[in-house]
Tab-separated table of C-alpha atoms in Angstrom:
chain	number	residue	atom	x	y	z
V	62	UNK	CA	159.474	31.063	144.560
V	63	UNK	CA	157.251	29.108	147.023
V	64	UNK	CA	155.398	32.277	147.732
V	65	UNK	CA	154.681	32.976	144.031
V	66	UNK	CA	153.576	29.096	143.621
V	67	UNK	CA	151.239	29.845	146.833
V	68	UNK	CA	149.778	32.895	145.169
V	69	UNK	CA	149.267	31.067	142.021
V	70	UNK	CA	147.376	28.221	143.760
V	71	UNK	CA	145.249	30.816	145.810
V	72	UNK	CA	144.349	32.472	142.438
V	73	UNK	CA	143.313	29.324	140.805
V	74	UNK	CA	141.282	28.184	143.671
V	75	UNK	CA	139.553	31.749	143.797
V	76	UNK	CA	139.095	31.498	140.033
V	77	UNK	CA	137.557	27.956	140.441
V	78	UNK	CA	135.172	29.157	143.152
V	79	UNK	CA	134.156	32.071	140.903
V	80	UNK	CA	133.541	29.578	138.047
V	81	UNK	CA	131.520	27.540	140.271
V	82	UNK	CA	129.507	30.397	141.473
V	83	UNK	CA	128.711	31.549	137.943
V	84	UNK	CA	127.624	28.086	136.759
V	85	UNK	CA	125.310	27.957	139.786
V	86	UNK	CA	124.001	31.477	139.056
V	87	UNK	CA	123.206	30.142	135.155
V	88	UNK	CA	121.690	27.180	136.404
V	89	UNK	CA	119.065	29.112	138.893
V	90	UNK	CA	118.314	31.632	135.909
V	91	UNK	CA	117.248	28.835	133.702
V	92	UNK	CA	115.385	27.052	136.526
V	93	UNK	CA	113.702	30.294	137.302
V	94	UNK	CA	112.810	30.999	133.632
V	95	UNK	CA	111.273	27.752	133.635
V	96	UNK	CA	109.380	28.011	136.622
V	97	UNK	CA	107.544	31.189	135.700
V	98	UNK	CA	106.831	30.177	132.154
V	99	UNK	CA	105.251	26.889	133.919
V	100	UNK	CA	103.203	29.272	136.055
V	101	UNK	CA	101.656	30.821	132.881
V	102	UNK	CA	101.040	27.560	131.335
V	103	UNK	CA	99.162	26.355	134.616
V	104	UNK	CA	96.959	29.650	134.260
V	105	UNK	CA	96.011	28.802	130.815
V	106	UNK	CA	95.434	25.230	131.582
V	107	UNK	CA	92.817	26.707	134.186
V	108	UNK	CA	91.083	28.985	131.562
V	109	UNK	CA	90.862	25.524	129.248
V	110	UNK	CA	88.962	23.771	132.033
V	111	UNK	CA	86.761	26.510	132.576
V	112	UNK	CA	86.020	26.542	128.854
V	113	UNK	CA	84.897	23.155	129.369
V	114	UNK	CA	82.867	23.774	132.445
V	115	UNK	CA	81.264	26.674	130.517
V	116	UNK	CA	80.225	24.704	127.594
V	117	UNK	CA	78.677	21.962	129.998
V	118	UNK	CA	76.870	24.622	131.935
V	119	UNK	CA	75.463	26.533	128.977
V	120	UNK	CA	74.281	23.248	127.600
V	121	UNK	CA	72.637	22.340	130.909
V	122	UNK	CA	71.131	25.732	131.345
V	123	UNK	CA	69.704	26.125	127.733
V	124	UNK	CA	68.150	22.772	128.286
V	125	UNK	CA	66.470	23.482	131.615
V	126	UNK	CA	65.458	26.735	129.871
V	127	UNK	CA	63.422	24.564	127.174
V	128	UNK	CA	62.096	22.118	129.463
V	129	UNK	CA	60.760	25.035	131.840
V	130	UNK	CA	58.709	26.424	128.636
V	131	UNK	CA	61.332	29.233	127.743
V	132	UNK	CA	61.163	31.838	130.856
V	133	UNK	CA	62.752	35.139	130.483
V	134	UNK	CA	64.570	34.399	133.746
V	135	UNK	CA	65.821	31.152	135.686
V	136	UNK	CA	66.813	30.454	139.149
V	137	UNK	CA	70.262	29.314	139.600
V	138	UNK	CA	71.196	27.551	142.852
V	139	UNK	CA	74.916	27.095	143.732
V	140	UNK	CA	75.624	25.423	146.888
V	141	UNK	CA	79.313	25.316	148.198
V	142	UNK	CA	80.560	24.324	151.529
V	143	UNK	CA	82.804	27.347	151.608
V	144	UNK	CA	80.063	30.148	151.422
V	145	UNK	CA	76.435	29.347	151.039
V	146	UNK	CA	74.853	31.953	148.564
V	147	UNK	CA	71.284	32.561	148.047
V	148	UNK	CA	69.822	31.314	144.914
V	149	UNK	CA	70.196	34.150	141.998
V	150	UNK	CA	68.126	35.016	139.086
V	151	UNK	CA	69.926	34.603	135.445
V	152	UNK	CA	68.218	36.589	132.707
V	153	UNK	CA	67.805	34.667	129.318
V	154	UNK	CA	67.498	36.014	125.870
V	155	UNK	CA	64.509	35.102	123.495
V	156	UNK	CA	67.143	32.498	121.952
V	157	UNK	CA	67.925	30.684	125.323
V	158	UNK	CA	71.270	32.074	125.979
V	159	UNK	CA	72.290	33.700	129.551
V	160	UNK	CA	72.707	37.310	129.650
V	161	UNK	CA	74.877	39.411	131.936
V	162	UNK	CA	73.169	41.666	134.355
V	163	UNK	CA	74.615	44.559	132.831
V	164	UNK	CA	76.622	45.092	129.525
V	165	UNK	CA	79.976	46.060	130.902
V	166	UNK	CA	82.798	44.315	132.658
V	167	UNK	CA	81.265	44.006	136.277
V	168	UNK	CA	78.347	42.448	134.200
V	169	UNK	CA	80.827	39.930	132.716
V	170	UNK	CA	82.151	38.921	136.133
V	171	UNK	CA	78.595	38.624	137.417
V	172	UNK	CA	77.761	36.330	134.508
V	173	UNK	CA	80.534	34.065	134.949
V	174	UNK	CA	79.650	33.703	138.967
V	175	UNK	CA	76.202	33.094	138.142
V	176	UNK	CA	77.105	30.355	135.504
V	177	UNK	CA	80.308	28.594	137.064
V	178	UNK	CA	79.227	29.575	140.754
V	179	UNK	CA	82.163	31.763	141.378
V	180	UNK	CA	85.212	33.468	139.939
V	181	UNK	CA	88.548	31.674	139.600
V	182	UNK	CA	91.652	33.558	141.094
V	183	UNK	CA	90.856	37.252	140.113
V	184	UNK	CA	94.419	38.014	139.904
V	185	UNK	CA	94.964	35.856	137.267
V	186	UNK	CA	91.855	36.295	135.032
V	187	UNK	CA	90.993	39.506	133.451
V	188	UNK	CA	87.524	40.504	132.359
V	189	UNK	CA	86.397	42.610	129.396
V	190	UNK	CA	83.112	43.425	127.833
V	191	UNK	CA	83.169	43.902	124.107
V	192	UNK	CA	80.667	46.007	122.738
V	193	UNK	CA	81.051	45.123	118.960
V	194	UNK	CA	79.761	41.721	119.304
V	195	UNK	CA	78.187	41.814	122.629
V	196	UNK	CA	80.501	39.360	124.265
V	197	UNK	CA	82.385	38.849	127.602
V	198	UNK	CA	85.990	38.035	127.239
V	199	UNK	CA	88.057	36.404	130.096
V	200	UNK	CA	91.705	36.486	129.519
V	201	UNK	CA	94.843	34.777	131.044
V	202	UNK	CA	98.131	36.346	131.776
V	203	UNK	CA	99.525	33.952	129.268
V	204	UNK	CA	97.369	34.995	126.352
V	205	UNK	CA	94.800	32.806	126.163
V	206	UNK	CA	91.032	34.056	126.095
V	207	UNK	CA	87.676	32.732	126.670
V	208	UNK	CA	84.801	34.618	124.995
V	209	UNK	CA	81.118	34.193	125.434
V	210	UNK	CA	78.709	35.793	122.932
V	211	UNK	CA	75.577	36.820	124.889
V	212	UNK	CA	73.328	36.932	121.516
V	213	UNK	CA	74.344	33.716	120.055
V	214	UNK	CA	75.613	31.709	122.951
V	215	UNK	CA	78.809	31.003	120.896
V	216	UNK	CA	81.769	30.235	123.270
V	217	UNK	CA	85.285	30.755	121.814
V	218	UNK	CA	88.656	29.574	123.546
V	219	UNK	CA	91.884	31.014	121.862
V	220	UNK	CA	95.225	30.166	122.668
V	221	UNK	CA	98.171	32.526	122.662
V	222	UNK	CA	99.424	31.511	119.232
V	223	UNK	CA	96.068	31.940	117.646
V	224	UNK	CA	95.853	34.519	115.041
V	225	UNK	CA	93.142	36.941	115.447
């Protein structure tokens, strides 16, 4: 009987270790899911901050455009310590809103760089030009999007739970 008792104790110890391991795996899975959902939220928050920056820059550029007598092009000079860039020309429409160099996805990337001085993490933000309303859409993986309509200067920030 002592060997049967010893075998039962070994079996119970093995079962306890297995249960502890299973509990540890469940905890790690929950933490992993929370971590990856937090990464998407940080990405969305970044796009929301860029929304506020874009609104401020558009107001500043349009104000400059009016004070300079409504030129067809304006010179933007972004100076950064990381990489100095030569001043760039920004095309303006008759209503005073900045225009992309070309009406396609690459033009929208260039417009973002001209207005905000650089593109955020390219792996995070997707860029799309929409022909129907002549707008540039910048989208995060979490589903948030920022649209700029070039003809009207309208900026729209949509969250992931917004109904289109």
